[in-house]
Coordinates of C-alpha atoms in Angstrom, one line a residue:
Chain A
M293 CA 65.9 248.8 255.2
G294 CA 66.4 246.8 252.0
K295 CA 69.9 245.9 252.8
A296 CA 69.1 244.8 256.4
R297 CA 66.2 242.7 255.0
K298 CA 68.6 241.0 252.6
A299 CA 71.1 240.3 255.3
Q300 CA 68.3 238.9 257.5
G301 CA 67.3 236.7 254.5
Y302 CA 70.7 235.2 254.1
K303 CA 71.0 234.7 257.9
E304 CA 67.7 232.8 257.9
F305 CA 68.9 230.7 255.0
L306 CA 72.1 229.8 256.9
L307 CA 70.0 228.5 259.8
I308 CA 68.1 226.0 257.6
L309 CA 71.2 225.1 255.5
P310 CA 72.1 222.0 257.6
F311 CA 68.6 220.6 257.0
I312 CA 68.8 221.4 253.3
A313 CA 72.1 219.5 253.3
L314 CA 70.4 216.5 254.9
V315 CA 67.7 216.5 252.2
A316 CA 70.3 216.8 249.5
V317 CA 72.3 213.9 250.8
F318 CA 69.5 211.5 251.6
A319 CA 67.0 212.3 249.0
Y320 CA 68.8 213.8 246.0
F321 CA 72.3 212.3 246.1
P322 CA 71.0 208.7 245.8
L323 CA 69.6 209.7 242.4
Y324 CA 73.2 209.9 241.2
G325 CA 73.3 206.1 241.8
W326 CA 71.1 205.6 238.8
I327 CA 74.2 205.8 236.7
Y328 CA 75.0 202.3 238.0
S329 CA 72.4 201.0 235.6
F330 CA 74.6 202.1 232.7
F331 CA 77.8 200.5 234.1
D332 CA 78.9 197.0 235.0
Y333 CA 79.2 197.6 238.7
Q334 CA 79.9 194.7 241.0
P335 CA 80.5 195.7 244.6
P336 CA 82.6 195.2 246.7
L337 CA 84.9 195.8 243.7
P338 CA 85.4 199.6 243.4
F339 CA 83.3 201.4 240.8
S340 CA 85.2 202.1 237.6
W341 CA 84.3 204.6 234.9
D342 CA 85.8 202.1 232.3
S343 CA 83.0 199.6 233.0
F344 CA 80.4 201.7 231.0
V345 CA 78.1 199.3 229.2
G346 CA 75.5 201.6 227.8
L347 CA 72.0 200.2 227.6
K348 CA 73.2 196.6 228.0
W349 CA 71.1 195.9 231.2
F350 CA 68.0 197.5 229.7
K351 CA 68.3 195.3 226.6
L352 CA 68.9 192.3 228.8
L353 CA 65.7 193.1 230.7
F354 CA 63.7 193.3 227.5
Q355 CA 65.4 190.7 225.4
N356 CA 66.8 187.9 227.5
Q357 CA 64.0 185.3 227.7
S358 CA 64.5 184.4 231.3
Y359 CA 64.5 188.0 232.5
V360 CA 61.5 188.8 230.3
N361 CA 59.6 185.9 231.8
Q362 CA 60.5 186.9 235.3
T363 CA 59.6 190.5 234.8
L364 CA 56.3 189.6 233.3
Q365 CA 55.5 187.3 236.2
V366 CA 56.4 190.1 238.6
L367 CA 54.3 192.6 236.7
R368 CA 51.4 190.2 236.7
N369 CA 51.6 189.9 240.5
T370 CA 52.0 193.7 240.9
F371 CA 49.0 194.5 238.8
A372 CA 46.9 191.7 240.2
M373 CA 47.4 192.8 243.8
S374 CA 47.1 196.5 243.0
G375 CA 44.1 195.7 240.9
I376 CA 42.2 193.8 243.6
A377 CA 42.9 196.7 246.0
L378 CA 41.6 199.2 243.4
L379 CA 38.5 197.1 242.8
F380 CA 37.7 197.3 246.5
S381 CA 38.6 200.9 247.0
W382 CA 35.0 201.7 247.8
L383 CA 35.2 199.6 250.9
P384 CA 36.5 202.4 253.3
M385 CA 33.6 204.6 252.1
F386 CA 31.1 201.8 252.7
F387 CA 32.6 201.2 256.1
A388 CA 32.3 204.9 257.1
I389 CA 28.7 205.2 255.8
L390 CA 27.7 202.1 257.7
L391 CA 29.5 203.2 260.8
N392 CA 27.7 206.5 260.6
E393 CA 24.4 204.6 260.8
L394 CA 25.3 203.0 264.2
R395 CA 23.0 204.5 266.9
N396 CA 24.9 203.4 269.9
A397 CA 27.7 205.9 270.5
P398 CA 29.9 203.8 272.9
F399 CA 29.8 200.9 270.5
K400 CA 30.7 203.2 267.6
K401 CA 33.7 204.5 269.5
F402 CA 34.8 201.0 270.4
V403 CA 34.5 199.9 266.7
Q404 CA 36.6 202.9 265.6
T405 CA 39.4 202.2 268.1
A406 CA 39.4 198.4 267.5
A407 CA 39.3 198.7 263.7
T408 CA 42.2 201.2 263.5
I409 CA 44.6 199.4 265.8
P410 CA 46.0 197.0 263.2
N411 CA 47.1 200.0 261.1
F412 CA 49.6 200.9 263.7
I413 CA 51.4 197.6 264.1
S414 CA 54.2 196.7 261.8
W415 CA 54.1 194.1 259.0
V416 CA 56.4 191.9 261.0
L417 CA 53.8 191.8 263.7
V418 CA 51.0 191.2 261.2
Y419 CA 53.1 188.3 259.9
S420 CA 53.6 187.1 263.4
V421 CA 49.9 187.2 264.1
A422 CA 49.2 185.3 260.8
F423 CA 51.9 182.8 261.6
L424 CA 50.7 182.1 265.2
L425 CA 47.0 181.9 264.2
M426 CA 47.3 180.1 260.9
G427 CA 50.2 177.8 261.6
N428 CA 49.9 174.1 262.1
N429 CA 49.0 174.5 265.8
G430 CA 47.4 177.9 265.5
M431 CA 43.9 178.8 266.5
I432 CA 42.3 178.4 263.1
N433 CA 43.5 174.8 262.8
S434 CA 42.5 173.8 266.3
V435 CA 39.0 175.3 265.8
L436 CA 38.6 173.5 262.4
K437 CA 39.7 170.3 264.0
D438 CA 37.4 170.7 267.0
W439 CA 34.5 171.1 264.6
G440 CA 35.5 168.0 262.7
L441 CA 36.0 169.9 259.5
I442 CA 39.6 168.7 258.9
A443 CA 41.5 165.7 260.1
R444 CA 45.0 167.0 259.7
P445 CA 46.1 170.7 260.1
I446 CA 46.5 172.8 257.0
D447 CA 49.7 174.8 256.8
F448 CA 48.1 178.0 255.6
M449 CA 51.5 179.9 255.5
K450 CA 53.0 177.5 253.0
D451 CA 49.9 177.2 250.9
S452 CA 50.2 179.4 247.8
S453 CA 46.6 179.1 246.5
H454 CA 44.6 182.3 246.4
L455 CA 47.7 184.1 247.5
W456 CA 46.7 187.5 246.0
L457 CA 43.4 187.4 247.7
K458 CA 45.0 186.5 251.0
M459 CA 47.5 189.3 250.7
W460 CA 44.6 191.6 250.0
L461 CA 42.7 190.4 253.1
W462 CA 45.7 191.0 255.3
L463 CA 46.1 194.5 253.8
T464 CA 42.4 195.1 254.4
W465 CA 42.6 193.9 258.0
K466 CA 45.4 196.3 258.6
N467 CA 44.2 199.3 256.7
L468 CA 40.4 199.3 256.3
G469 CA 39.5 201.0 259.6
W470 CA 42.1 203.6 259.2
A471 CA 41.2 204.4 255.6
A472 CA 37.6 204.8 256.7
I473 CA 38.5 207.6 259.1
M474 CA 39.0 210.1 256.3
Y475 CA 35.4 209.4 255.2
V476 CA 34.1 209.5 258.7
A477 CA 35.4 213.0 259.0
A478 CA 34.0 214.0 255.6
I479 CA 30.6 212.7 256.7
S480 CA 30.6 214.8 259.9
G481 CA 31.3 217.8 257.7
I482 CA 28.1 217.4 255.6
D483 CA 25.5 220.1 256.3
E484 CA 22.9 218.7 258.7
G485 CA 20.3 220.9 257.1
M486 CA 20.3 218.8 254.0
Y487 CA 19.3 215.7 255.9
E488 CA 16.6 217.6 257.8
A489 CA 15.2 218.9 254.6
A490 CA 15.2 215.4 253.0
K491 CA 13.4 214.0 256.1
I492 CA 10.7 216.6 255.8
D493 CA 10.2 215.6 252.2
G494 CA 9.8 212.0 253.5
A495 CA 13.1 210.5 252.4
A496 CA 13.9 207.1 253.8
R497 CA 17.3 206.4 255.4
W498 CA 18.8 204.7 252.3
Q499 CA 17.5 207.6 250.1
C500 CA 19.4 210.0 252.3
I501 CA 22.5 207.9 252.0
W502 CA 22.1 207.5 248.2
S503 CA 21.4 211.1 247.3
I504 CA 23.2 213.1 250.1
T505 CA 26.0 211.1 251.8
I506 CA 27.5 209.3 248.8
P507 CA 27.5 212.4 246.4
S508 CA 29.2 214.4 249.2
L509 CA 31.9 211.8 249.6
L510 CA 32.6 211.2 245.9
P511 CA 35.2 214.0 245.6
T512 CA 37.3 212.5 248.4
F513 CA 36.8 209.0 246.8
F514 CA 37.9 210.4 243.4
V515 CA 41.1 211.9 244.8
L516 CA 42.1 208.8 246.8
M517 CA 41.4 206.6 243.8
L518 CA 43.6 208.7 241.5
L519 CA 46.4 208.5 244.1
N520 CA 45.9 204.7 244.2
I521 CA 46.1 204.4 240.5
S522 CA 49.3 206.5 240.3
N523 CA 50.7 204.2 243.1
M524 CA 49.9 201.0 241.3
L525 CA 53.5 200.0 240.9
N526 CA 54.5 200.9 244.4
N527 CA 53.1 198.2 246.6
G528 CA 56.1 198.5 248.9
M529 CA 58.1 195.5 249.8
E530 CA 57.6 195.0 253.5
Q531 CA 54.3 193.1 253.5
Y532 CA 55.4 190.8 250.7
Y533 CA 58.9 190.4 252.1
V534 CA 57.7 189.1 255.4
F535 CA 55.1 186.8 253.9
Q536 CA 57.4 185.5 251.2
N537 CA 58.7 181.9 251.3
S538 CA 60.0 179.4 248.8
W539 CA 56.5 178.0 248.3
N540 CA 54.8 181.2 247.3
R541 CA 57.5 183.3 245.6
E542 CA 56.0 182.8 242.1
Y543 CA 52.8 184.7 243.2
I544 CA 54.0 187.1 245.9
Q545 CA 57.0 188.7 244.2
V546 CA 55.9 192.3 243.3
L547 CA 58.1 194.9 241.7
D548 CA 59.5 196.4 244.9
L549 CA 60.3 193.0 246.3
Y550 CA 61.8 191.8 243.1
V551 CA 64.2 194.7 243.0
Y552 CA 65.2 193.9 246.5
N553 CA 65.5 190.1 245.8
L554 CA 67.7 190.8 242.7
S555 CA 70.1 192.9 244.9
T556 CA 70.5 190.1 247.4
S557 CA 70.6 187.2 245.0
K558 CA 73.9 185.4 244.6
P559 CA 75.7 186.8 242.8
P560 CA 74.0 190.2 243.4
V561 CA 72.9 191.9 240.2
Y562 CA 73.0 195.5 241.4
S563 CA 73.1 197.1 237.9
I564 CA 70.0 195.2 236.6
S565 CA 68.2 195.9 239.8
T566 CA 69.0 199.6 239.6
A567 CA 67.9 199.7 236.0
L568 CA 64.6 198.1 236.9
S569 CA 63.9 200.4 239.8
M570 CA 64.8 203.4 237.8
L571 CA 62.3 202.4 235.1
K572 CA 59.7 201.9 237.9
S573 CA 60.3 205.3 239.3
V574 CA 60.0 207.0 236.0
V575 CA 56.8 205.2 235.1
S576 CA 55.2 205.9 238.4
L577 CA 56.1 209.6 238.3
A578 CA 54.5 209.7 234.8
L579 CA 51.4 208.0 236.2
L580 CA 51.2 210.5 239.0
F581 CA 51.4 213.5 236.6
A582 CA 48.8 211.8 234.4
A583 CA 46.5 211.3 237.4
N584 CA 47.0 214.9 238.4
G585 CA 46.4 216.1 234.9
L586 CA 43.1 214.2 234.9
S587 CA 42.2 215.7 238.2
I588 CA 42.9 219.2 237.0
G589 CA 41.0 218.5 233.8
V590 CA 37.9 217.1 235.5
R591 CA 37.8 218.9 238.8
R592 CA 40.0 222.0 238.2
E593 CA 41.9 221.0 241.3
S594 CA 45.4 219.5 241.7
I595 CA 45.9 216.4 243.9
L596 CA 49.5 217.1 244.6
Chain B
M160 CA 20.2 197.6 258.1
D161 CA 20.8 198.2 261.8
V162 CA 21.1 194.5 262.4
F163 CA 23.5 194.1 259.5
A164 CA 25.6 197.1 260.7
V165 CA 25.9 195.7 264.2
V166 CA 26.8 192.2 263.1
F167 CA 29.3 193.5 260.5
F168 CA 31.1 195.8 262.9
S169 CA 31.0 193.2 265.7
L170 CA 32.7 190.7 263.5
F171 CA 35.2 193.2 262.1
S172 CA 36.2 194.5 265.6
F173 CA 36.5 190.9 266.8
A174 CA 38.8 190.1 263.9
C175 CA 41.0 193.1 264.8
V176 CA 41.2 192.5 268.6
Y177 CA 41.0 188.8 269.0
P178 CA 44.4 187.9 267.5
F179 CA 46.1 190.0 270.1
Y180 CA 44.0 188.5 272.9
Y181 CA 44.6 185.0 271.6
I182 CA 48.4 185.5 271.6
F183 CA 48.3 187.1 275.0
I184 CA 46.3 184.4 276.8
N185 CA 48.7 181.8 275.2
T186 CA 51.7 183.6 276.7
I187 CA 50.3 183.2 280.2
S188 CA 49.1 179.7 279.7
D189 CA 50.7 176.3 280.3
N190 CA 53.4 176.2 277.6
K191 CA 52.7 172.5 276.7
L192 CA 49.1 173.4 276.0
S193 CA 49.9 176.5 274.0
E194 CA 52.3 174.5 271.9
R195 CA 49.5 172.0 271.0
G196 CA 47.1 174.9 270.1
A197 CA 44.8 173.9 273.0
V198 CA 44.3 177.5 274.3
T199 CA 41.6 179.3 272.3
W200 CA 39.3 181.4 274.5
F201 CA 40.6 181.4 278.1
P202 CA 44.1 181.0 279.6
K203 CA 44.8 177.6 281.1
G204 CA 47.3 177.0 283.8
I205 CA 48.2 180.7 284.3
H206 CA 51.8 181.6 284.9
F207 CA 54.1 184.5 284.0
Q208 CA 57.4 182.7 283.7
N209 CA 57.5 183.4 279.9
Y210 CA 57.9 187.1 280.5
I211 CA 60.7 186.5 283.0
D212 CA 62.4 184.0 280.7
A213 CA 62.1 186.4 277.8
F214 CA 64.8 188.5 279.2
R215 CA 67.1 185.5 279.0
I216 CA 66.8 185.3 275.3
P217 CA 70.2 186.3 273.9
G218 CA 70.2 189.7 272.3
I219 CA 66.7 190.7 273.3
A220 CA 67.7 193.3 276.0
N221 CA 70.0 194.9 273.5
A222 CA 67.4 194.9 270.8
A223 CA 64.9 196.6 273.2
F224 CA 67.5 199.2 274.0
I225 CA 68.1 199.9 270.3
S226 CA 64.4 200.1 269.5
V227 CA 63.7 202.5 272.4
S228 CA 66.8 204.6 271.6
R229 CA 65.9 205.1 268.0
T230 CA 62.3 205.8 268.9
V231 CA 63.2 208.5 271.5
V232 CA 66.1 210.1 269.6
G233 CA 64.5 209.9 266.2
T234 CA 61.3 211.4 267.5
V235 CA 62.8 214.3 269.4
L236 CA 64.9 215.3 266.4
V237 CA 62.2 215.1 263.8
V238 CA 59.8 217.1 266.1
L239 CA 62.3 219.8 266.6
S240 CA 63.4 220.0 263.0
S241 CA 59.9 219.9 261.6
A242 CA 58.8 222.7 264.0
F243 CA 61.9 224.8 263.1
L244 CA 61.6 224.3 259.4
G245 CA 57.8 224.8 259.4
Y246 CA 58.4 228.1 261.2
M247 CA 61.3 229.2 259.0
F248 CA 59.3 228.5 255.8
T249 CA 56.8 231.1 257.0
S250 CA 59.4 233.8 257.1
D251 CA 58.9 236.7 254.7
T252 CA 62.6 237.5 254.4
M253 CA 64.4 234.3 253.8
W254 CA 66.6 234.1 250.7
K255 CA 64.8 232.1 247.9
K256 CA 62.3 230.7 250.5
K257 CA 59.9 229.3 247.9
F258 CA 62.6 227.5 246.1
W259 CA 64.0 225.8 249.2
Y260 CA 60.5 224.9 250.4
R261 CA 59.8 223.1 247.1
F262 CA 63.2 221.6 247.2
V263 CA 62.3 219.8 250.4
V264 CA 58.6 219.0 249.8
I265 CA 59.1 217.5 246.3
T266 CA 61.1 214.7 247.8
M267 CA 57.9 213.1 248.9
Y268 CA 57.1 212.2 245.3
F269 CA 60.2 210.3 244.2
N270 CA 62.9 208.0 245.6
A271 CA 66.0 206.7 244.0
G272 CA 65.3 203.0 244.9
I273 CA 66.9 200.8 247.5
I274 CA 70.2 200.1 245.9
P275 CA 71.3 203.7 245.2
W276 CA 70.1 204.5 248.7
Y277 CA 72.0 201.6 250.2
L278 CA 75.2 202.6 248.3
T279 CA 74.8 206.2 249.5
M280 CA 74.4 205.0 253.1
M281 CA 77.5 202.8 252.7
N282 CA 79.6 205.6 251.3
L283 CA 78.6 207.7 254.3
K284 CA 79.6 204.9 256.6
L285 CA 76.0 204.7 257.9
T286 CA 75.7 201.0 257.4
N287 CA 76.2 199.2 260.7
N288 CA 75.9 202.5 262.4
F289 CA 73.2 203.6 264.8
L290 CA 73.1 207.0 263.1
G291 CA 71.8 205.2 260.0
Y292 CA 68.5 205.0 261.8
I293 CA 68.5 208.6 262.8
L294 CA 70.0 210.9 260.2
P295 CA 67.8 210.0 257.2
A296 CA 64.7 210.6 259.3
I297 CA 65.4 214.0 260.6
V298 CA 63.8 216.0 257.8
S299 CA 60.4 214.9 256.9
P300 CA 58.5 216.9 254.2
F301 CA 55.1 215.7 255.3
Y302 CA 55.6 216.9 258.9
I303 CA 57.0 220.2 257.7
I304 CA 53.9 220.8 255.7
L305 CA 51.9 220.1 258.9
T306 CA 53.9 222.5 261.0
K307 CA 54.1 225.2 258.4
T308 CA 50.3 225.2 258.0
Y309 CA 49.9 225.4 261.8
V310 CA 52.4 228.2 262.3
E311 CA 50.7 230.2 259.5
S312 CA 47.5 230.0 261.6
I313 CA 49.3 231.5 264.6
S314 CA 48.7 235.3 264.6
K315 CA 51.4 237.2 262.9
E316 CA 51.1 240.0 265.4
L317 CA 52.3 237.6 268.1
R318 CA 55.5 236.9 266.2
E319 CA 56.1 240.5 265.1
A320 CA 55.5 241.9 268.6
A321 CA 58.3 239.6 269.8
Q322 CA 60.6 240.6 267.0
V323 CA 60.0 244.3 267.7
D324 CA 61.0 243.6 271.3
G325 CA 64.4 242.6 269.8
A326 CA 64.0 238.9 270.0
G327 CA 66.0 237.1 267.2
T328 CA 64.8 234.4 265.0
L329 CA 65.9 231.6 267.3
R330 CA 64.4 233.2 270.4
V331 CA 61.1 233.7 268.8
F332 CA 61.2 230.0 267.8
F333 CA 62.1 228.7 271.2
Q334 CA 60.0 231.1 273.3
I335 CA 56.9 231.5 271.2
I336 CA 56.6 229.1 268.3
L337 CA 57.5 225.9 270.2
P338 CA 55.1 226.4 273.1
V339 CA 52.2 227.5 270.9
S340 CA 52.6 224.6 268.5
K341 CA 52.3 221.9 271.1
P342 CA 49.1 220.3 269.7
I343 CA 50.6 219.7 266.2
L344 CA 53.9 218.7 267.6
S345 CA 52.3 216.0 269.8
T346 CA 50.6 214.6 266.7
I347 CA 53.9 214.5 264.9
A348 CA 55.7 213.0 267.9
I349 CA 53.2 210.2 268.1
F350 CA 53.3 209.4 264.4
S351 CA 57.0 209.5 264.3
A352 CA 57.4 207.3 267.4
V353 CA 55.1 204.6 265.9
G354 CA 57.0 204.8 262.7
Q355 CA 60.4 204.4 264.4
W356 CA 59.2 201.6 266.6
N357 CA 57.7 199.7 263.7
S358 CA 60.6 200.3 261.3
F359 CA 62.0 197.1 259.8
Q360 CA 63.3 197.7 256.4
D361 CA 66.2 199.9 257.3
T362 CA 67.6 197.2 259.7
L363 CA 67.2 194.7 256.9
L364 CA 69.0 196.9 254.4
L365 CA 71.7 198.5 256.5
M366 CA 72.6 196.5 259.5
T367 CA 74.4 193.2 259.8
R368 CA 75.8 193.7 263.3
E369 CA 73.6 192.0 265.8
S370 CA 74.2 194.7 268.4
L371 CA 72.2 197.1 266.1
F372 CA 69.2 194.8 265.5
T373 CA 65.8 196.2 266.6
L374 CA 63.0 194.2 268.3
Q375 CA 61.0 194.1 265.1
F376 CA 64.0 192.5 263.3
I377 CA 64.8 189.9 265.9
L378 CA 61.1 189.0 266.1
Y379 CA 61.2 188.4 262.4
R380 CA 64.3 186.2 262.8
Y381 CA 62.6 184.1 265.6
L382 CA 59.7 183.5 263.3
Q383 CA 61.9 182.4 260.5
S384 CA 64.5 180.3 262.4
S385 CA 63.9 176.7 263.2
S386 CA 66.9 176.7 265.6
S387 CA 66.0 176.0 269.2
L388 CA 66.2 179.2 271.1
S389 CA 64.0 177.5 273.7
A390 CA 66.8 175.1 274.6
I391 CA 69.2 178.0 275.3
V392 CA 66.6 179.8 277.5
N393 CA 65.6 176.7 279.4
A394 CA 69.3 175.8 280.0
S395 CA 69.9 179.2 281.6
S396 CA 66.6 179.2 283.5
S397 CA 66.3 178.6 287.2
S398 CA 65.2 175.2 288.5
A399 CA 61.7 176.4 289.3
A400 CA 61.1 177.3 285.8
A401 CA 62.3 173.9 284.5
M402 CA 58.9 172.6 285.5
V403 CA 57.3 171.2 282.3
A404 CA 54.4 173.5 282.2
Q405 CA 56.7 176.5 282.2
A406 CA 59.6 175.3 280.1
Q407 CA 59.9 177.4 277.0
T408 CA 58.9 176.1 273.7
Q409 CA 59.4 177.6 270.3
T410 CA 55.8 178.7 270.3
S411 CA 55.9 180.3 273.7
I412 CA 59.0 182.3 272.8
R413 CA 57.5 183.5 269.6
M414 CA 54.3 184.5 271.2
T415 CA 55.9 186.2 274.2
V416 CA 58.2 188.3 271.9
T417 CA 55.3 189.2 269.7
I418 CA 53.4 190.6 272.7
I419 CA 56.5 192.5 274.0
V420 CA 56.9 194.1 270.5
A421 CA 53.2 194.9 270.1
L422 CA 52.5 196.0 273.7
P423 CA 53.8 199.6 273.5
I424 CA 51.5 200.3 270.5
L425 CA 48.5 198.4 272.0
L426 CA 48.8 200.3 275.3
V427 CA 49.5 203.8 273.9
Y428 CA 47.1 203.8 270.9
P429 CA 43.7 204.0 272.6
F430 CA 44.8 207.0 274.6
F431 CA 46.3 208.9 271.8
Q432 CA 43.8 208.0 269.1
R433 CA 42.5 211.6 268.8
Y434 CA 46.1 212.8 268.0
F435 CA 46.3 210.2 265.2
V436 CA 43.0 211.2 263.8
K437 CA 43.9 214.9 263.9
G438 CA 47.1 214.2 262.1
I439 CA 45.4 212.5 259.2
M440 CA 42.8 215.3 259.0
I441 CA 45.3 218.2 258.7
G442 CA 47.3 216.1 256.3
A443 CA 44.3 215.5 254.1
V444 CA 43.4 219.1 253.9
K445 CA 46.9 220.3 253.1
G446 CA 48.7 217.3 251.8

């Protein structure tokens, strides 16, 4: 029996081997590319082992004044935008609690569908919507003109004032309804008996919310907040890439976008860009473990 | 509070739906009016020439073909592979199962960065190659977690009975696991299809050949470019369409392509909403 089992075990492994190979090639092998941050690699010239430069690029990142300034600016944008999002991370919970208070079931259903649609369209489409509504001849400008509020159209897309807030608003437009779904489900899982008991005791609606709903949702909120904190450096580049233009670059460039922009600059600086993204990965992994450690310490539960 | 809630949600829903309505009514309105921003609430001078002319935009038919192909092929493959791996990782006998499961799942938490990834793809000759859209997306740790959880909930007796009957691993998979897992697989299919359809970054990083551009990518290019696509389309258009109200403008082309790219999602989403919700729920429990 033991031998047959073993043979069966190997056979099963062989069946999944092609998929393991795909994971190895597309997820693990690229890690090997981190060595480029220790070499002077300038594609399309072939890679040469003789071009080893040690920590030159890391030193450049931390010592060369123009790189330091640029990196500080990028970090400022990254933390500003992640920070605003973090400050408002209670919004989905608020949205769900308020939604739960709606009495009219068809309206509730309509709101849920309408509010979650933007989550499923791409950032390119979000940008297109922004462009077509906020451009010179877009709906916003024509309404403002009709009401006599402005004489000449404002080109919102080129305007870089309050950019962090605007990026947060687009992010919220896209994500809020969907992020609330998790809380909606959590609310429907709360024991009805608690509300009934509270009502018998004469609790008002807001008292029920304050002492039953919110405390029941806090664990979910806590986990999501920890995940957000550990993802502070990973804003992704797509949103900022599509909204980026030469008027707003100073405020829109976040780490992920900066890494991309470095690699497409002329001449491309692959090595520096790799060094930076490697530092970013290491720091965010450390943040993730710290958040997880905090979760285990406080709640005795892992978030991973 | 009731009044506040109703007002708040009415405004928010309006903000989510109106932009698509606005763009749509503009695409079927007089193109001279839409260019001036004169269409806000109702279409004016209704015509459908824009959608006919859209097919004359160079490259758009090909981009639609690429987008549809990657969505179909990518989705079919990721559904099959997730179902298969989810099933295999429930096996009691597989050699070093736990290790390989972790080997796959842990990749959710790190990535090497875009340059090492790009160079890997280049070395594999997957840049400017349709397979560059497909191969990296076949194994998805998150979907595997979903299917594994689901398969674990299927009664073990069902599987063992089949094995006793002499059915091999693969036959159990195709004849029992696949049909029984339909609910979770539809959820995965719909998530993956939306993801593939919306994907933009991989085209940006990997593809320079126009014949491999997706709809998302050419839409982005139309929004960026100031070159006059409208002139090309008008020149190739029939005489009837050369009427002023239906002649293409930069705005009309941008709006029409936007609707074409968004339409599949807008049409499909309301009907499949429950699958999406189910997906995030299972993911939240076991993620």
